[in-house]
Amino acid sequence: MALPGTTEKISHGEPTFFTNKKVYCMFANNHHGDGHIAVWIAAAPGAQATLMQTWPKTFFRPPYVGVKGWVGIELPAIDDEDLGAHLTEAWKLIGVKKPSGRNKSQ
């Protein structure tokens, strides 16, 4: 909630965090009995595979959003500083408004 423009609401039974009306982070508390106490976050293209390969006990491919490159982060396996860095990166990826491609002077 410390990141500018963040809002929280319950979605699919879990706290979900938005910026610019788009989801960047979801909490997952043993989702459908999968055993993960985690957050699912947006990740940069290619980051999912690298994180999962490098730190397989910390990062995993979450259901539903994993196909879009998101990563799951096991909360017991990461410290607060590293988690904060990943959350900030997810917020930036989702929250930065992309140029519309139109020239306003036309």
CSV table of N, CA and C in Angstrom, one decimal:
chain,number,residue,atom,x,y,z
A,1,MET,N,0.8,-1.2,0.0
A,1,MET,CA,0.0,0.0,0.0
A,1,MET,C,0.9,1.3,0.0
A,2,ALA,N,2.2,1.1,0.2
A,2,ALA,CA,3.0,2.3,0.3
A,2,ALA,C,3.4,2.8,-1.1
A,3,LEU,N,3.1,2.0,-2.2
A,3,LEU,CA,3.4,2.4,-3.5
A,3,LEU,C,2.3,3.4,-4.0
A,4,PRO,N,2.7,4.5,-4.6
A,4,PRO,CA,1.7,5.5,-5.0
A,4,PRO,C,0.6,4.9,-5.9
A,5,GLY,N,-0.6,5.3,-5.7
A,5,GLY,CA,-1.7,4.9,-6.5
A,5,GLY,C,-2.2,3.5,-6.3
A,6,THR,N,-1.7,2.8,-5.3
A,6,THR,CA,-2.1,1.4,-5.0
A,6,THR,C,-3.4,1.4,-4.3
A,7,THR,N,-4.3,0.5,-4.8
A,7,THR,CA,-5.5,0.2,-4.1
A,7,THR,C,-5.6,-1.3,-3.9
A,8,GLU,N,-6.4,-1.7,-2.9
A,8,GLU,CA,-6.5,-3.1,-2.5
A,8,GLU,C,-8.0,-3.4,-2.5
A,9,LYS,N,-8.3,-4.6,-3.0
A,9,LYS,CA,-9.7,-5.1,-2.8
A,9,LYS,C,-9.6,-6.6,-2.9
A,10,ILE,N,-10.6,-7.3,-2.3
A,10,ILE,CA,-10.6,-8.7,-2.4
A,10,ILE,C,-11.1,-9.2,-3.8
A,11,SER,N,-10.3,-10.1,-4.4
A,11,SER,CA,-10.7,-10.6,-5.7
A,11,SER,C,-10.4,-12.1,-5.6
A,12,HIS,N,-11.3,-12.9,-6.0
A,12,HIS,CA,-11.2,-14.4,-5.9
A,12,HIS,C,-10.9,-14.8,-4.5
A,13,GLY,N,-11.4,-14.1,-3.5
A,13,GLY,CA,-11.2,-14.4,-2.1
A,13,GLY,C,-9.9,-14.1,-1.4
A,14,GLU,N,-9.1,-13.3,-2.1
A,14,GLU,CA,-7.7,-13.0,-1.6
A,14,GLU,C,-7.5,-11.5,-1.8
A,15,PRO,N,-6.7,-10.9,-0.9
A,15,PRO,CA,-6.3,-9.5,-1.2
A,15,PRO,C,-5.5,-9.3,-2.5
A,16,THR,N,-5.9,-8.4,-3.3
A,16,THR,CA,-5.4,-8.1,-4.6
A,16,THR,C,-5.1,-6.6,-4.7
A,17,PHE,N,-3.9,-6.3,-5.3
A,17,PHE,CA,-3.4,-4.9,-5.3
A,17,PHE,C,-3.4,-4.4,-6.8
A,18,PHE,N,-3.9,-3.2,-6.9
A,18,PHE,CA,-4.0,-2.6,-8.2
A,18,PHE,C,-3.3,-1.3,-8.3
A,19,THR,N,-2.9,-0.9,-9.5
A,19,THR,CA,-2.5,0.5,-9.8
A,19,THR,C,-3.0,0.8,-11.2
A,20,ASN,N,-3.5,2.0,-11.3
A,20,ASN,CA,-4.2,2.4,-12.6
A,20,ASN,C,-5.3,1.4,-13.0
A,21,LYS,N,-6.0,0.9,-12.0
A,21,LYS,CA,-7.0,-0.1,-12.2
A,21,LYS,C,-6.6,-1.4,-12.8
A,22,LYS,N,-5.3,-1.7,-12.7
A,22,LYS,CA,-4.7,-3.0,-13.2
A,22,LYS,C,-4.0,-3.7,-12.1
A,23,VAL,N,-4.2,-5.0,-12.0
A,23,VAL,CA,-3.6,-5.9,-11.0
A,23,VAL,C,-2.1,-6.0,-11.2
A,24,TYR,N,-1.4,-5.8,-10.1
A,24,TYR,CA,0.1,-6.0,-10.2
A,24,TYR,C,0.5,-7.1,-9.1
A,25,CYS,N,-0.3,-7.4,-8.2
A,25,CYS,CA,0.0,-8.3,-7.1
A,25,CYS,C,-1.2,-9.0,-6.5
A,26,MET,N,-1.1,-10.3,-6.3
A,26,MET,CA,-2.2,-11.0,-5.6
A,26,MET,C,-1.6,-11.8,-4.5
A,27,PHE,N,-2.2,-11.8,-3.4
A,27,PHE,CA,-1.9,-12.7,-2.3
A,27,PHE,C,-2.5,-14.1,-2.5
A,28,ALA,N,-1.8,-15.2,-2.2
A,28,ALA,CA,-2.4,-16.5,-2.4
A,28,ALA,C,-2.1,-17.3,-1.1
A,29,ASN,N,-3.1,-17.6,-0.4
A,29,ASN,CA,-3.0,-18.4,0.9
A,29,ASN,C,-3.4,-19.8,0.7
A,30,ASN,N,-2.5,-20.7,0.2
A,30,ASN,CA,-2.8,-22.1,0.0
A,30,ASN,C,-3.9,-22.2,-1.1
A,31,HIS,N,-3.8,-21.5,-2.2
A,31,HIS,CA,-4.8,-21.5,-3.2
A,31,HIS,C,-5.1,-22.9,-3.7
A,32,HIS,N,-6.4,-23.2,-3.5
A,32,HIS,CA,-6.9,-24.6,-3.9
A,32,HIS,C,-6.0,-25.7,-3.3
A,33,GLY,N,-5.5,-25.5,-2.1
A,33,GLY,CA,-4.7,-26.5,-1.5
A,33,GLY,C,-3.3,-26.8,-2.1
A,34,ASP,N,-2.7,-25.8,-2.8
A,34,ASP,CA,-1.4,-26.0,-3.4
A,34,ASP,C,-0.2,-25.9,-2.5
A,35,GLY,N,-0.5,-25.5,-1.2
A,35,GLY,CA,0.6,-25.4,-0.3
A,35,GLY,C,1.4,-24.2,-0.3
A,36,HIS,N,1.2,-23.3,-1.2
A,36,HIS,CA,2.0,-22.0,-1.3
A,36,HIS,C,1.3,-20.9,-0.4
A,37,ILE,N,2.1,-20.3,0.4
A,37,ILE,CA,1.7,-19.0,1.0
A,37,ILE,C,2.6,-18.0,0.3
A,38,ALA,N,2.0,-17.3,-0.6
A,38,ALA,CA,2.8,-16.5,-1.6
A,38,ALA,C,2.1,-15.3,-2.1
A,39,VAL,N,2.8,-14.5,-2.9
A,39,VAL,CA,2.2,-13.5,-3.7
A,39,VAL,C,2.5,-13.9,-5.2
A,40,TRP,N,1.6,-13.5,-6.0
A,40,TRP,CA,1.8,-13.6,-7.4
A,40,TRP,C,1.9,-12.2,-8.0
A,41,ILE,N,3.0,-12.0,-8.7
A,41,ILE,CA,3.3,-10.6,-9.2
A,41,ILE,C,3.6,-10.6,-10.7
A,42,ALA,N,3.4,-9.5,-11.3
A,42,ALA,CA,3.8,-9.3,-12.7
A,42,ALA,C,5.3,-9.3,-12.7
A,43,ALA,N,5.9,-9.8,-13.8
A,43,ALA,CA,7.3,-9.9,-14.0
A,43,ALA,C,7.7,-9.5,-15.4
A,44,ALA,N,8.9,-8.9,-15.5
A,44,ALA,CA,9.4,-8.5,-16.9
A,44,ALA,C,9.5,-9.7,-17.8
A,45,PRO,N,9.4,-9.5,-19.1
A,45,PRO,CA,9.5,-10.7,-20.0
A,45,PRO,C,10.9,-11.4,-19.8
A,46,GLY,N,10.8,-12.7,-19.7
A,46,GLY,CA,11.9,-13.5,-19.5
A,46,GLY,C,12.4,-13.7,-18.0
A,47,ALA,N,11.8,-12.9,-17.1
A,47,ALA,CA,12.2,-13.0,-15.7
A,47,ALA,C,11.7,-14.3,-15.0
A,48,GLN,N,10.5,-14.7,-15.4
A,48,GLN,CA,9.9,-15.9,-14.8
A,48,GLN,C,10.9,-17.1,-14.8
A,49,ALA,N,11.3,-17.4,-16.0
A,49,ALA,CA,12.2,-18.6,-16.2
A,49,ALA,C,13.5,-18.5,-15.4
A,50,THR,N,14.1,-17.3,-15.5
A,50,THR,CA,15.4,-17.1,-14.8
A,50,THR,C,15.2,-17.2,-13.3
A,51,LEU,N,14.2,-16.6,-12.7
A,51,LEU,CA,14.0,-16.6,-11.3
A,51,LEU,C,13.7,-18.1,-10.8
A,52,MET,N,12.8,-18.8,-11.6
A,52,MET,CA,12.5,-20.1,-11.2
A,52,MET,C,13.7,-21.1,-11.3
A,53,GLN,N,14.5,-20.9,-12.3
A,53,GLN,CA,15.7,-21.7,-12.4
A,53,GLN,C,16.8,-21.4,-11.4
A,54,THR,N,17.0,-20.1,-11.1
A,54,THR,CA,18.0,-19.7,-10.2
A,54,THR,C,17.6,-19.9,-8.7
A,55,TRP,N,16.4,-19.7,-8.3
A,55,TRP,CA,15.9,-19.8,-6.9
A,55,TRP,C,14.6,-20.7,-6.9
A,56,PRO,N,14.7,-22.0,-7.2
A,56,PRO,CA,13.5,-22.8,-7.3
A,56,PRO,C,12.7,-22.9,-6.0
A,57,LYS,N,13.3,-22.7,-4.9
A,57,LYS,CA,12.5,-22.8,-3.6
A,57,LYS,C,11.8,-21.5,-3.3
A,58,THR,N,12.1,-20.4,-4.0
A,58,THR,CA,11.5,-19.1,-3.7
A,58,THR,C,10.5,-18.8,-4.8
A,59,PHE,N,10.8,-19.1,-6.0
A,59,PHE,CA,9.9,-18.6,-7.2
A,59,PHE,C,9.3,-19.8,-7.9
A,60,PHE,N,8.0,-19.6,-8.3
A,60,PHE,CA,7.3,-20.7,-9.0
A,60,PHE,C,6.4,-20.0,-10.0
A,61,ARG,N,5.9,-20.9,-11.0
A,61,ARG,CA,4.9,-20.4,-12.0
A,61,ARG,C,3.5,-20.5,-11.4
A,62,PRO,N,2.8,-19.4,-11.1
A,62,PRO,CA,1.5,-19.5,-10.5
A,62,PRO,C,0.4,-19.9,-11.6
A,63,PRO,N,-0.6,-20.5,-11.1
A,63,PRO,CA,-1.7,-20.8,-12.0
A,63,PRO,C,-2.4,-19.6,-12.6
A,64,TYR,N,-3.0,-19.7,-13.7
A,64,TYR,CA,-3.8,-18.6,-14.4
A,64,TYR,C,-2.9,-17.5,-14.9
A,65,VAL,N,-2.1,-16.8,-14.1
A,65,VAL,CA,-1.3,-15.7,-14.6
A,65,VAL,C,0.1,-16.1,-15.0
A,66,GLY,N,0.5,-17.3,-14.6
A,66,GLY,CA,1.9,-17.8,-15.0
A,66,GLY,C,2.1,-17.8,-16.5
A,67,VAL,N,1.1,-18.1,-17.2
A,67,VAL,CA,1.2,-18.1,-18.7
A,67,VAL,C,1.5,-16.7,-19.3
A,68,LYS,N,1.2,-15.7,-18.5
A,68,LYS,CA,1.5,-14.3,-18.9
A,68,LYS,C,2.9,-13.9,-18.4
A,69,GLY,N,3.7,-14.8,-17.8
A,69,GLY,CA,5.0,-14.5,-17.3
A,69,GLY,C,5.1,-14.0,-15.9
A,70,TRP,N,3.9,-14.0,-15.2
A,70,TRP,CA,3.9,-13.7,-13.7
A,70,TRP,C,4.7,-14.7,-13.0
A,71,VAL,N,5.2,-14.4,-11.8
A,71,VAL,CA,5.9,-15.3,-10.9
A,71,VAL,C,5.2,-15.3,-9.5
A,72,GLY,N,5.2,-16.5,-8.9
A,72,GLY,CA,4.8,-16.7,-7.6
A,72,GLY,C,6.0,-16.6,-6.7
A,73,ILE,N,5.9,-15.9,-5.5
A,73,ILE,CA,7.0,-15.8,-4.6
A,73,ILE,C,6.6,-16.4,-3.3
A,74,GLU,N,7.3,-17.5,-2.8
A,74,GLU,CA,7.0,-18.1,-1.5
A,74,GLU,C,7.4,-17.1,-0.4
A,75,LEU,N,6.4,-16.6,0.3
A,75,LEU,CA,6.7,-15.6,1.3
A,75,LEU,C,7.7,-16.1,2.4
A,76,PRO,N,7.6,-17.4,2.9
A,76,PRO,CA,8.6,-17.8,3.9
A,76,PRO,C,10.0,-17.9,3.4
A,77,ALA,N,10.2,-17.9,2.1
A,77,ALA,CA,11.5,-18.1,1.5
A,77,ALA,C,12.2,-16.8,1.0
A,78,ILE,N,11.6,-15.6,1.3
A,78,ILE,CA,12.2,-14.4,0.8
A,78,ILE,C,12.2,-13.3,2.0
A,79,ASP,N,13.2,-12.5,2.0
A,79,ASP,CA,13.3,-11.5,3.1
A,79,ASP,C,12.5,-10.2,2.6
A,80,ASP,N,12.2,-9.4,3.5
A,80,ASP,CA,11.3,-8.2,3.3
A,80,ASP,C,11.9,-7.3,2.2
A,81,GLU,N,13.2,-7.1,2.3
A,81,GLU,CA,13.9,-6.2,1.3
A,81,GLU,C,13.8,-6.7,-0.1
A,82,ASP,N,14.1,-8.0,-0.3
A,82,ASP,CA,14.0,-8.5,-1.6
A,82,ASP,C,12.5,-8.6,-2.1
A,83,LEU,N,11.6,-8.9,-1.2
A,83,LEU,CA,10.2,-8.9,-1.6
A,83,LEU,C,9.7,-7.5,-2.0
A,84,GLY,N,10.2,-6.5,-1.3
A,84,GLY,CA,9.8,-5.1,-1.6
A,84,GLY,C,10.3,-4.7,-3.0
A,85,ALA,N,11.5,-5.2,-3.3
A,85,ALA,CA,12.1,-4.8,-4.6
A,85,ALA,C,11.3,-5.5,-5.7
A,86,HIS,N,10.9,-6.7,-5.5
A,86,HIS,CA,10.0,-7.4,-6.6
A,86,HIS,C,8.7,-6.8,-6.7
A,87,LEU,N,8.1,-6.4,-5.6
A,87,LEU,CA,6.8,-5.7,-5.6
A,87,LEU,C,6.9,-4.4,-6.3
A,88,THR,N,7.9,-3.6,-6.0
A,88,THR,CA,8.1,-2.3,-6.7
A,88,THR,C,8.3,-2.5,-8.2
A,89,GLU,N,9.0,-3.5,-8.6
A,89,GLU,CA,9.2,-3.8,-10.0
A,89,GLU,C,7.9,-4.2,-10.7
A,90,ALA,N,7.1,-5.0,-10.0
A,90,ALA,CA,5.7,-5.4,-10.6
A,90,ALA,C,4.9,-4.1,-10.7
A,91,TRP,N,4.9,-3.3,-9.7
A,91,TRP,CA,4.1,-2.0,-9.7
A,91,TRP,C,4.5,-1.2,-10.9
A,92,LYS,N,5.8,-1.0,-11.1
A,92,LYS,CA,6.3,-0.2,-12.2
A,92,LYS,C,5.9,-0.8,-13.6
A,93,LEU,N,6.0,-2.1,-13.7
A,93,LEU,CA,5.6,-2.8,-15.0
A,93,LEU,C,4.1,-2.5,-15.3
A,94,ILE,N,3.3,-2.6,-14.3
A,94,ILE,CA,1.9,-2.5,-14.6
A,94,ILE,C,1.4,-1.0,-14.5
A,95,GLY,N,2.0,-0.2,-13.6
A,95,GLY,CA,1.6,1.1,-13.4
A,95,GLY,C,2.0,2.2,-14.4
A,96,VAL,N,3.1,1.9,-15.1
A,96,VAL,CA,3.6,2.9,-16.0
A,96,VAL,C,2.7,2.9,-17.2
A,97,LYS,N,2.1,4.1,-17.5
A,97,LYS,CA,1.2,4.2,-18.6
A,97,LYS,C,2.0,4.2,-19.9
A,98,LYS,N,1.5,3.4,-20.8
A,98,LYS,CA,2.2,3.2,-22.1
A,98,LYS,C,1.7,4.3,-23.1
A,99,PRO,N,2.6,4.8,-23.9
A,99,PRO,CA,2.2,5.9,-24.8
A,99,PRO,C,1.1,5.3,-25.8
A,100,SER,N,0.2,6.2,-26.1
A,100,SER,CA,-0.9,5.8,-27.0
A,100,SER,C,-0.5,5.6,-28.4
A,101,GLY,N,0.7,6.1,-28.8
A,101,GLY,CA,1.1,6.0,-30.2
A,101,GLY,C,0.5,7.1,-31.1
A,102,ARG,N,-0.3,7.9,-30.5
A,102,ARG,CA,-0.9,9.0,-31.3
A,102,ARG,C,-0.2,10.3,-31.0
A,103,ASN,N,0.0,11.1,-32.0
A,103,ASN,CA,0.6,12.4,-31.8
A,103,ASN,C,-0.5,13.4,-31.6
A,104,LYS,N,-0.5,14.1,-30.4
A,104,LYS,CA,-1.6,15.0,-30.0
A,104,LYS,C,-1.6,16.2,-30.9
A,105,SER,N,-0.5,16.5,-31.6
A,105,SER,CA,-0.6,17.7,-32.5
A,105,SER,C,-1.3,17.5,-33.8
A,106,GLN,N,-1.7,16.3,-34.1
A,106,GLN,CA,-2.4,16.0,-35.3
A,106,GLN,C,-3.8,16.2,-35.2
